[in-house]
XYZ file of C-alpha atoms in Angstrom:
756
model
C 85.835 134.766 124.381
C 82.121 134.078 125.296
C 82.596 130.566 126.391
C 79.738 129.231 124.405
C 79.896 125.878 125.705
C 78.328 126.941 128.673
C 76.637 130.187 128.043
C 74.668 129.821 124.882
C 71.517 130.816 126.439
C 69.349 132.515 123.829
C 69.565 132.893 120.062
C 69.862 136.382 118.116
C 70.146 137.464 114.765
C 72.973 139.444 113.244
C 71.571 142.288 111.246
C 73.604 145.521 110.339
C 75.782 145.619 113.632
C 78.209 148.423 113.214
C 81.549 148.312 115.111
C 81.929 151.739 117.042
C 85.462 152.923 116.847
C 85.048 156.394 117.528
C 87.509 157.728 120.288
C 85.335 158.824 123.428
C 87.999 158.741 126.192
C 87.959 160.210 129.781
C 87.400 163.696 130.451
C 90.568 166.073 130.339
C 93.170 167.234 128.263
C 96.787 166.539 128.059
C 97.813 163.449 129.761
C 101.480 163.244 128.504
C 102.800 164.906 131.821
C 100.592 162.768 134.088
C 101.193 159.749 136.274
C 100.353 156.537 134.652
C 97.329 155.740 136.438
C 95.783 159.040 135.688
C 95.818 158.026 132.056
C 93.664 154.833 132.672
C 89.827 155.061 131.764
C 88.186 151.972 133.638
C 85.011 152.531 131.333
C 87.229 151.507 128.395
C 85.223 148.435 126.993
C 82.033 148.829 128.804
C 79.720 149.623 125.769
C 78.962 145.874 125.370
C 75.860 143.594 125.002
C 75.526 139.775 124.990
C 75.226 140.222 121.277
C 78.163 142.462 120.576
C 81.277 142.953 122.598
C 83.549 146.103 122.932
C 85.428 144.467 125.690
C 82.900 143.442 128.009
C 84.631 144.943 130.941
C 83.361 146.791 134.056
C 84.857 149.731 135.789
C 87.096 147.824 138.241
C 87.823 149.784 141.422
C 90.675 147.287 142.898
C 93.996 146.824 143.714
C 96.024 144.887 141.375
C 95.464 141.089 141.534
C 93.153 141.901 144.553
C 91.018 139.333 146.489
C 88.130 141.724 145.712
C 87.089 144.346 143.166
C 84.399 146.801 143.452
C 82.115 148.226 140.804
C 78.854 150.369 140.136
C 76.291 147.824 139.143
C 73.626 148.774 136.420
C 72.483 145.361 135.621
C 69.945 143.312 137.635
C 71.378 140.815 140.135
C 72.674 137.720 138.096
C 73.201 139.301 134.929
C 76.649 138.952 133.804
C 76.734 142.366 132.451
C 76.915 144.176 135.655
C 77.885 147.593 134.037
C 76.814 148.488 130.731
C 77.530 151.994 129.368
C 74.256 152.557 127.726
C 72.474 151.702 131.129
C 70.884 154.724 132.981
C 70.124 153.365 136.230
C 72.385 152.470 139.072
C 71.358 149.574 141.302
C 74.257 149.177 143.746
C 78.057 149.160 144.400
C 79.063 145.790 144.218
C 81.956 143.723 145.583
C 82.805 141.635 142.457
C 85.044 138.617 141.579
C 83.494 138.344 137.909
C 86.224 137.617 135.283
C 83.907 137.639 132.587
C 80.230 138.160 132.057
C 79.969 134.536 130.308
C 81.447 133.204 133.589
C 79.403 135.718 135.785
C 80.173 136.129 139.477
C 80.309 134.552 142.797
C 80.479 135.467 146.299
C 79.118 138.694 145.620
C 77.229 141.223 147.646
C 76.374 144.951 147.119
C 75.216 148.422 148.949
C 73.191 150.685 147.761
C 72.599 154.112 149.470
C 68.903 155.469 148.796
C 66.473 158.185 149.765
C 62.589 158.179 149.974
C 60.291 155.260 150.129
C 62.162 151.970 151.015
C 62.891 149.687 147.971
C 65.117 146.964 148.533
C 65.025 144.629 145.504
C 67.418 145.354 142.621
C 64.817 145.701 140.090
C 62.973 148.343 141.974
C 65.818 150.351 143.876
C 67.570 151.555 140.534
C 68.237 155.310 140.523
C 69.048 157.182 137.313
C 72.493 158.854 136.701
C 74.593 160.505 134.051
C 78.017 159.680 132.872
C 78.627 163.683 132.947
C 78.405 163.211 136.679
C 80.622 159.883 137.226
C 84.334 160.102 137.533
C 86.251 156.321 137.209
C 89.696 155.895 138.017
C 91.365 152.586 139.176
C 91.702 154.037 142.883
C 88.425 155.685 143.253
C 84.876 155.898 141.725
C 82.690 158.784 142.235
C 79.145 159.494 141.145
C 76.267 161.780 141.906
C 72.914 160.266 141.272
C 70.177 162.218 139.810
C 68.579 161.893 143.221
C 71.194 164.122 144.604
C 73.127 161.323 146.593
C 76.989 161.335 146.410
C 78.894 158.345 146.317
C 82.697 157.715 146.479
C 84.474 154.189 146.681
C 87.920 153.376 147.041
C 89.736 149.856 147.304
C 92.046 148.562 150.047
C 93.382 145.201 150.741
C 90.589 142.792 151.315
C 87.848 145.557 151.148
C 86.943 149.106 150.610
C 85.986 152.446 151.857
C 82.744 154.278 150.782
C 81.748 157.771 151.344
C 77.930 158.746 151.079
C 76.283 162.394 151.524
C 72.557 162.702 151.127
C 71.289 166.139 149.939
C 68.573 166.140 152.547
C 67.740 164.847 156.053
C 64.669 162.984 154.825
C 64.430 159.115 154.516
C 67.894 158.292 154.145
C 68.852 154.479 154.176
C 71.373 151.936 152.703
C 70.464 148.377 151.429
C 72.924 145.675 151.817
C 72.230 142.705 149.609
C 73.867 139.288 149.892
C 72.207 138.018 146.091
C 70.318 134.954 147.682
C 71.353 131.685 147.022
C 71.327 130.974 150.924
C 73.153 133.889 151.745
C 72.182 135.873 155.125
C 72.676 139.475 156.312
C 72.316 140.511 159.908
C 72.284 143.997 161.582
C 74.141 144.929 164.828
C 72.894 148.279 165.450
C 74.981 148.530 168.727
C 78.173 147.966 166.958
C 77.052 149.940 164.022
C 77.879 146.790 161.647
C 76.130 144.908 159.213
C 77.470 141.095 158.969
C 76.663 138.752 156.113
C 77.786 135.906 154.062
C 77.126 135.712 150.234
C 76.884 132.175 148.947
C 76.113 133.411 145.608
C 77.707 131.240 142.708
C 77.091 130.046 139.152
C 76.200 126.396 138.871
C 79.462 125.487 137.201
C 81.799 127.226 139.450
C 83.052 124.096 140.982
C 82.710 124.843 144.935
C 82.058 122.692 147.944
C 79.113 122.982 149.911
C 80.717 125.182 152.531
C 81.555 127.955 150.266
C 80.879 131.588 151.351
C 81.987 135.206 151.226
C 81.770 136.444 154.749
C 81.745 140.036 154.993
C 81.474 143.017 157.527
C 80.235 146.517 156.630
C 80.770 148.977 159.354
C 79.451 152.673 159.605
C 80.984 155.833 161.301
C 77.399 157.140 161.969
C 74.664 155.727 164.177
C 72.182 153.622 162.824
C 68.611 154.846 163.505
C 66.352 152.152 162.098
C 66.920 148.679 160.349
C 64.904 146.057 158.333
C 65.044 142.925 156.598
C 63.598 141.379 153.705
C 64.141 137.540 153.930
C 67.634 136.433 155.028
C 69.779 137.817 152.292
C 68.540 141.386 152.259
C 68.540 144.411 154.770
C 68.459 148.026 155.029
C 69.829 150.439 157.775
C 68.506 153.916 158.224
C 70.556 157.082 158.892
C 69.775 160.772 160.113
C 72.397 162.991 158.874
C 72.645 166.704 157.898
C 72.594 167.588 154.150
C 76.014 166.987 152.715
C 77.345 165.198 156.056
C 79.418 162.189 155.087
C 78.817 158.964 156.100
C 82.012 156.602 155.759
C 81.471 153.089 155.271
C 84.213 150.543 155.685
C 83.636 146.991 154.127
C 85.961 143.833 154.182
C 85.195 140.143 153.560
C 86.849 136.602 153.539
C 86.381 133.261 151.931
C 87.642 131.664 155.221
C 85.436 132.778 158.218
C 84.132 135.835 159.892
C 86.701 136.027 162.173
C 89.191 136.205 159.415
C 86.616 138.968 157.751
C 86.977 140.870 160.931
C 90.874 140.416 161.026
C 90.901 141.548 157.215
C 88.629 144.641 158.374
C 91.118 145.416 161.145
C 94.076 145.276 158.845
C 92.538 146.890 155.898
C 89.532 149.454 155.769
C 89.792 150.139 159.813
C 93.458 151.139 159.321
C 92.604 154.146 157.026
C 91.266 157.171 158.643
C 89.339 158.332 155.452
C 88.547 157.525 151.859
C 90.949 160.090 150.757
C 93.780 158.204 152.344
C 92.600 154.924 151.092
C 92.367 156.176 147.569
C 95.880 157.808 147.627
C 97.343 154.570 148.806
C 95.600 152.823 145.788
C 97.002 155.545 143.578
C 100.407 154.973 144.605
C 100.266 151.153 144.103
C 98.750 151.626 140.734
C 101.302 154.261 139.787
C 104.212 152.064 140.863
C 102.954 148.882 139.063
C 101.820 150.863 135.907
C 105.130 152.870 136.011
C 107.241 149.808 135.471
C 106.652 150.996 131.706
C 107.211 154.520 131.069
C 106.187 155.944 127.832
C 107.126 159.099 125.812
C 106.041 160.527 122.581
C 102.717 159.230 120.901
C 99.365 161.062 121.444
C 97.228 161.445 124.424
C 94.702 158.950 123.090
C 97.644 156.292 122.631
C 98.845 156.831 125.994
C 95.449 156.418 127.577
C 94.958 153.259 125.530
C 98.267 151.921 126.638
C 97.649 152.379 130.297
C 94.156 151.378 130.201
C 95.060 148.099 128.683
C 98.206 147.569 131.092
C 95.617 148.360 134.048
C 93.238 145.654 132.575
C 96.334 143.252 132.471
C 96.902 143.863 136.038
C 93.378 143.122 137.345
C 93.766 138.981 136.912
C 94.447 136.477 137.958
C 92.746 137.201 141.592
C 94.943 136.445 144.279
C 92.607 134.282 146.685
C 95.325 134.502 149.303
C 94.542 136.007 152.837
C 96.998 136.516 155.597
C 96.423 134.647 159.061
C 96.954 136.123 162.741
C 100.926 135.474 162.313
C 100.534 137.652 158.789
C 101.296 134.138 156.865
C 99.469 133.453 153.604
C 96.686 131.099 153.736
C 93.722 130.610 151.345
C 90.275 128.988 151.391
C 90.368 126.025 148.668
C 87.394 126.154 146.193
C 88.773 122.613 145.417
C 88.313 120.730 148.598
C 86.680 123.218 150.850
C 89.716 123.318 153.470
C 91.967 126.175 154.389
C 95.468 125.775 153.456
C 98.847 127.484 153.615
C 100.249 129.328 150.760
C 99.271 131.125 147.520
C 96.226 130.584 145.408
C 95.222 132.583 142.399
C 91.892 132.125 140.529
C 89.511 133.953 137.896
C 91.688 133.333 134.862
C 91.187 131.411 131.715
C 94.715 130.006 130.433
C 93.257 129.645 127.140
C 93.328 133.401 126.880
C 96.013 134.436 129.110
C 99.000 131.902 128.436
C 99.391 134.066 125.335
C 100.458 137.211 126.405
C 99.246 138.339 130.015
C 101.504 135.823 131.836
C 104.390 136.353 129.508
C 104.216 140.171 130.326
C 104.110 138.870 134.180
C 107.749 136.962 133.715
C 108.944 140.193 132.293
C 107.711 143.005 134.396
C 106.031 141.346 137.323
C 108.155 138.053 138.066
C 107.158 138.277 141.376
C 103.578 137.293 140.569
C 104.538 134.683 138.155
C 106.418 132.946 141.284
C 103.280 133.030 143.071
C 101.404 131.937 140.251
C 103.606 128.797 139.807
C 102.935 128.081 143.543
C 99.468 128.404 143.005
C 99.290 125.914 139.987
C 100.843 123.132 142.465
C 98.464 124.015 145.106
C 95.544 123.498 142.880
C 97.020 120.213 141.762
C 97.410 118.927 145.187
C 93.888 120.044 146.107
C 92.178 118.792 143.074
C 94.370 116.065 141.423
C 94.623 118.333 138.102
C 96.348 121.657 137.087
C 93.550 124.631 136.681
C 92.795 125.478 132.931
C 89.888 127.851 133.589
C 89.333 128.542 137.420
C 86.587 130.880 138.941
C 86.949 130.101 141.898
C 87.310 126.487 141.133
C 87.568 124.268 138.166
C 85.119 125.751 135.220
C 83.851 123.345 132.308
C 84.833 125.441 129.508
C 87.392 126.087 126.686
C 90.091 123.640 125.808
C 93.818 122.784 125.886
C 96.341 122.296 128.365
C 97.621 125.827 128.905
C 99.024 125.458 132.404
C 101.854 123.690 130.811
C 102.757 126.799 128.944
C 102.671 129.060 131.792
C 104.704 126.442 133.850
C 107.201 126.241 131.272
C 107.831 129.853 130.012
C 108.106 131.013 133.493
C 110.557 128.173 134.441
C 112.676 128.757 131.443
C 112.960 132.492 132.271
C 114.426 131.323 135.711
C 111.412 131.495 137.808
C 111.632 128.327 139.830
C 109.413 128.645 142.980
C 108.184 124.952 142.802
C 109.748 121.503 142.942
C 110.762 120.455 139.448
C 109.849 116.801 139.918
C 106.743 117.409 141.286
C 105.588 119.810 138.851
C 106.647 117.306 136.242
C 104.330 114.932 137.777
C 101.667 117.102 137.445
C 102.126 118.233 133.861
C 102.244 114.592 132.825
C 99.313 113.976 134.613
C 97.511 116.704 132.723
C 98.216 114.916 129.674
C 97.234 111.311 130.553
C 93.743 111.939 132.238
C 90.443 113.595 132.200
C 88.350 115.140 135.122
C 85.502 112.555 135.673
C 83.151 115.603 135.561
C 84.686 118.361 133.606
C 85.896 117.841 129.844
C 88.106 120.832 129.882
C 90.280 119.687 132.900
C 93.054 117.368 131.945
C 92.963 116.254 128.521
C 89.657 115.495 126.818
C 90.233 112.817 124.258
C 93.937 111.839 125.451
C 93.056 108.165 124.460
C 92.506 109.090 120.775
C 95.387 111.481 120.769
C 97.707 108.998 122.113
C 96.692 106.206 119.696
C 96.119 108.054 116.437
C 98.211 111.157 116.739
C 95.117 113.384 116.679
C 91.854 113.855 118.342
C 88.970 112.673 115.988
C 85.815 114.498 115.050
C 82.891 113.837 115.258
C 83.897 111.586 118.135
C 84.982 114.409 120.263
C 83.832 117.900 120.160
C 86.059 120.628 119.101
C 88.701 117.949 118.062
C 91.049 119.639 115.692
C 91.321 122.870 118.099
C 92.319 120.466 120.679
C 95.023 118.658 118.751
C 96.657 121.726 117.793
C 96.547 122.990 121.636
C 97.876 119.543 122.642
C 100.583 119.658 120.379
C 101.757 122.947 121.513
C 101.234 121.979 125.263
C 103.385 118.681 124.429
C 106.306 120.886 122.939
C 106.121 122.970 126.334
C 106.331 119.817 128.496
C 109.010 118.459 126.452
C 110.936 121.831 126.956
C 110.375 121.596 130.713
C 111.572 117.953 130.965
C 114.535 118.831 128.894
C 115.597 121.391 131.233
C 115.602 118.982 134.319
C 117.604 116.466 132.571
C 114.608 114.120 131.862
C 115.706 113.429 128.189
C 113.611 110.405 128.042
C 110.366 112.167 128.545
C 111.368 115.232 126.344
C 112.050 112.852 123.495
C 108.591 111.439 123.705
C 106.672 114.692 124.111
C 109.007 116.591 121.222
C 107.756 113.695 118.855
C 103.947 114.239 119.967
C 104.467 117.854 119.555
C 104.336 117.071 115.659
C 100.897 115.988 115.901
C 99.663 118.960 114.369
C 100.714 117.658 111.018
C 98.182 114.742 111.082
C 95.238 117.186 110.680
C 96.994 119.522 107.765
C 94.782 118.904 104.775
C 97.327 119.081 102.002
C 94.728 119.582 99.127
C 93.022 122.533 100.776
C 96.263 124.181 102.481
C 94.172 124.440 105.782
C 93.884 122.420 109.041
C 90.621 120.327 108.977
C 89.183 117.260 110.841
C 89.592 113.460 110.614
C 87.358 111.021 111.991
C 88.618 107.949 114.086
C 89.152 105.877 110.938
C 91.327 108.463 109.459
C 88.760 109.989 106.777
C 88.720 113.530 106.122
C 85.522 115.371 107.037
C 83.617 115.984 103.969
C 82.602 119.593 102.551
C 85.612 121.425 103.303
C 84.674 125.164 104.109
C 87.525 127.350 105.635
C 84.885 129.758 106.872
C 82.858 127.474 109.002
C 82.788 128.053 112.608
C 82.489 125.499 115.505
C 82.382 121.649 114.942
C 85.971 120.607 115.150
C 87.012 124.285 116.003
C 86.504 126.357 119.026
C 85.229 129.823 118.688
C 86.646 130.214 115.058
C 86.978 128.564 111.827
C 90.005 126.913 109.881
C 91.147 130.406 108.752
C 91.866 131.088 112.355
C 92.902 127.896 113.624
C 95.525 126.834 110.892
C 97.934 129.508 112.603
C 97.914 127.764 115.742
C 101.047 125.947 115.637
C 102.969 128.313 117.867
C 106.043 126.015 118.402
C 106.792 125.297 114.958
C 105.853 127.992 112.161
C 108.483 126.570 109.918
C 107.124 123.144 110.054
C 103.499 124.671 109.132
C 105.301 126.393 106.147
C 106.938 123.026 104.859
C 103.160 121.682 105.012
C 101.995 124.706 102.872
C 104.651 124.389 100.352
C 107.348 126.915 101.761
C 107.509 130.360 102.863
C 106.195 132.111 99.767
C 103.081 129.885 99.939
C 102.402 130.488 103.502
C 102.970 134.063 103.040
C 100.381 134.079 100.315
C 97.862 132.215 102.700
C 98.646 134.918 105.420
C 98.156 137.577 102.707
C 94.735 136.132 101.734
C 93.529 135.965 105.351
C 93.323 140.032 105.200
C 91.914 140.046 101.888
C 89.320 137.295 101.518
C 85.587 138.207 101.779
C 84.442 138.313 105.497
C 81.817 135.791 104.787
C 81.078 133.015 107.353
C 79.146 129.699 107.718
C 77.944 129.753 111.369
C 78.263 125.917 111.550
C 77.373 123.777 114.528
C 76.772 126.977 116.622
C 73.310 127.453 114.759
C 73.229 131.124 114.814
C 75.678 134.225 114.717
C 77.593 134.223 117.954
C 79.117 137.694 118.761
C 82.525 136.512 117.739
C 81.325 136.279 114.272
C 79.583 139.280 114.251
C 82.790 141.208 115.685
C 84.740 139.737 112.764
C 82.553 140.923 110.026
C 82.193 144.441 111.603
C 85.928 144.449 111.544
C 86.375 144.452 107.898
C 89.764 142.933 107.730
C 88.874 139.828 105.539
C 88.923 136.633 107.785
C 91.272 138.196 110.274
C 89.173 138.338 113.771
C 91.256 140.200 116.250
C 88.403 140.069 118.799
C 89.184 136.248 119.663
C 92.286 134.847 120.926
C 93.166 132.070 118.546
C 94.478 134.326 115.568
C 95.799 137.079 117.557
C 99.552 136.067 116.885
C 99.248 135.368 113.369
C 100.199 139.045 112.191
C 103.586 138.282 113.653
C 104.013 134.955 111.674
C 105.324 137.050 108.719
C 108.445 137.551 110.946
C 109.090 133.764 110.581
C 109.042 133.877 106.765
C 111.561 136.811 106.473
C 108.865 139.203 105.695
C 108.763 141.448 108.876
C 107.591 144.669 107.346
C 104.003 142.832 106.617
C 104.226 142.168 110.422
C 105.005 145.926 111.210
C 102.131 147.083 108.613
C 99.572 144.971 109.918
C 100.244 145.341 113.874
C 100.291 149.225 113.377
C 96.906 149.046 111.372
C 95.467 146.897 114.298
C 96.491 149.106 117.018
C 95.315 152.226 115.169
C 92.241 150.998 114.129
C 90.886 148.482 116.713
C 91.510 150.025 119.877
C 90.540 153.292 121.677
C 90.198 154.529 125.090
C 86.317 154.932 125.462
C 83.472 152.561 126.098
C 83.800 150.920 122.745
C 87.658 150.431 123.170
C 88.002 146.735 122.017
C 86.911 144.794 119.134
C 85.895 141.696 120.920
C 85.981 140.521 124.524
C 88.987 141.598 126.507
C 89.250 138.368 128.423
C 91.360 138.825 131.653
C 93.811 141.070 129.966
C 94.822 139.048 126.996
C 93.363 141.395 124.288
C 95.017 144.221 126.252
C 98.379 142.406 126.802
C 98.335 142.031 123.024
C 98.302 145.968 122.816
C 100.642 146.611 125.615
C 103.395 144.252 123.873
C 102.639 145.626 120.495
C 102.892 149.234 121.375
C 106.323 148.265 122.995
C 107.372 146.654 119.543
C 107.518 142.778 120.328
C 105.319 140.018 121.080
C 105.630 136.489 122.604
C 104.337 134.424 119.680
C 105.668 131.377 121.360
C 105.855 131.133 125.215
C 108.387 128.843 126.412
C 110.695 129.945 123.522
C 112.286 132.688 125.367
C 111.936 135.031 122.244
C 109.821 138.154 121.349
C 108.965 138.663 117.701
C 109.449 142.269 116.676
C 106.842 144.458 115.491
C 106.288 148.377 115.135
C 106.425 150.305 118.471
C 104.074 153.338 118.885
C 105.966 155.432 121.019
C 109.161 157.598 120.925
C 110.644 156.043 123.845
C 109.506 153.348 126.384
C 111.558 152.372 129.334
C 110.808 148.970 130.903
C 111.858 148.911 134.760
C 113.523 145.374 135.279
C 114.386 143.267 138.205
C 117.821 143.915 139.920
C 117.210 147.644 139.172
C 117.958 147.042 135.436
C 115.985 148.791 132.783
C 115.537 148.291 128.952
C 114.711 151.113 126.480
C 113.133 151.132 123.121
C 113.654 154.332 121.164
C 112.512 155.297 117.906
C 113.652 157.855 115.414
C 111.451 159.129 112.749
C 108.377 157.442 114.082
C 104.809 158.544 113.197
C 101.574 157.389 111.941
C 102.737 157.238 108.385
C 106.024 155.394 109.473
C 105.554 152.049 110.543
C 108.436 150.204 108.902
C 111.764 149.492 110.681
C 114.401 150.654 108.419
C 117.122 149.994 110.716
C 117.592 148.186 114.254
C 120.487 148.670 116.722
C 120.664 146.733 119.863
C 123.050 148.275 122.328
C 124.995 149.865 119.415
C 125.253 147.036 117.357
C 122.981 146.450 114.123
C 120.364 143.912 114.774
C 118.916 142.033 111.697
C 116.877 139.342 113.189
C 113.252 139.634 113.569
C 113.128 138.667 117.403
C 114.453 139.553 120.816
C 115.523 137.182 123.680
C 114.251 137.348 127.194
C 117.756 137.230 128.564
C 118.592 140.266 126.244
C 115.771 142.278 127.923
C 116.830 141.238 131.438
C 120.355 142.279 130.938
C 119.033 146.024 130.334
C 120.078 148.032 127.395
C 118.618 149.901 124.559
C 117.022 149.205 121.236
C 116.947 152.070 118.459
C 114.616 151.447 115.940
C 114.694 153.810 112.737
C 111.464 153.938 111.347
C 110.378 154.491 107.899
C 107.386 155.173 105.537
C 108.465 152.410 103.241
C 109.103 148.713 104.022
C 113.035 147.728 103.907
C 112.553 144.257 102.416
C 116.331 143.435 102.883
C 116.296 143.546 106.730
C 115.136 140.340 108.518
C 114.966 138.609 105.133
C 117.635 135.747 105.990
C 117.334 132.227 107.498
C 119.469 133.478 110.571
C 116.980 136.246 111.156
C 113.915 134.207 111.723
C 112.582 133.353 115.290
C 112.541 129.725 116.831
C 110.635 127.133 115.073
C 110.788 123.547 116.257
C 111.795 122.304 112.808
C 114.553 124.796 112.688
C 116.032 124.199 116.084
């Protein structure tokens, strides 16, 4: 997702772009016996540009959901593409909070060890490097630059440790860059520390005037000289023997310098060496990645799986720090005050409600618990639930997907907030719109409530908004019903059917109506933009997550909907760029994908493959899921077929490789697909485990011939969350030919509101 509402800065023309899908994973051989973290390639998805995304990722050296991440920086300051695989220069090692190049960064600073003549600005200080001399893992990044300077970087809570070694004694120095925007840097030669505050923030980040990231950089070797370039840039000199290591300890806080020093003492200062910090980070990653243990498959599939799981655990960012009593506190980007409790940010729920947060409810419920608390705190501090936060409310994307996250977690037993208070916040989200930010609250809610849909052209992206609101209304109804508010539930269940108003029966697709009820002229299912968000009617027609049966009825029944789904994969991959006015990168990626009108590189259509399960045709889901996993993912720099987006495109792979997917968060069900591995073991709460085991699996055997759940035959096309949490074993006998009998009966189909 490129957030074109805010990021269209220049035009480009699509000409002969080719999707690079060749595998180019980490160096090394067999990874089958290694720990999960050793299979991760943080460089997956870094071969991206403004024009074409293979993930738009950077090699994050971080702890899961950490306050900060760290990355080598190849791009100039201010560029969202902080690390691009094709670049040949390193400009710094950056503390980053960037969730996406389209959102960019905030509160960032960098350090850069150099030698020779002093060069401080980011444009002139770049040093060439080779990927052959680079090693990236989640817990440590190492590189030897072409000038001989060696750097290693490891993450710790609220900071990082760095080791630097120069090849000779001449002209050793390090630049500390607070990125302008009113940031400051000062050097204390006596203590051997650099103190700074970064106020760097994109204009649309929604932060108060007192926003800042306060940082401390300490050296274990004497500083022999200092210099400054304005307020936000300084350098310090050293006089070390060739190969002698300089250890740099860094920590920061969004609260104050005092909190930064406290974070420093508890974090970087508590580690004796970079190796000890890296080992601690490695153990943390192994424990969390190890909640899924896979067996079988190829080395490449293992690399892709754990690289995707690593991406899924980077966001949302936990903005919480611990006070002197070790209690959680946070600086609020919404009101500029310090509050008690949890706060998470750097997440676009338009992406992550689909699979990332459902994965947390299953494998990391402790995070879901804190996310719910964070949602309530955001409402308390800003008057709205967040939809895209980084660090405050952002003006991009659509929908009320915070309601999905609340409902899905709540109905799965994660109840860390007051029900009545949360219902108040959810209702408000559907009845108001932020005064300045259209994406916060419900844009067009007056139209939606009076007409039953959002009209176009009166409201931008109106059809996509209508579909998202209808699903959110269903979520709210489910939540209200669960706490005994049947009056509210009935009202919102009725509103959840509003998607029907924009189904164009003569065309068999969703389309747009104006405020007078007139269909938009010149129907074109390939037209992007206009009433849709980063897609066309081919993609948005399937966005009835809560009621595929109702959608099928509108289309003329199961066979008609099946035919329409089939045609999505066989239709010409043509496009009309519509109101965008040029070929946005999502269009280029769909064309390069060469799967008809299916556009896996963007989120609105990623669930559509699983809709065959709802039509009694599960073998078609199995075939398409396996094809997407095999064709469109690899562990190298060109590892994704579009934006990775805070873990969503990765979480799709994680779920799909396990063999099931949460098409409709809030339903408590997972639609079955086609697992990749011989065996996968999920470590669940209360010490339980759930095993997915396949027999006869392989690249030519994507079809389920028979399924056995805990020794009993399973003919339905879904599993429930309760079944997984109880523990047990799902055994799938795979085949090279489809079983067109299994899963074909009405009782085998997953939940739809119309079939409740």
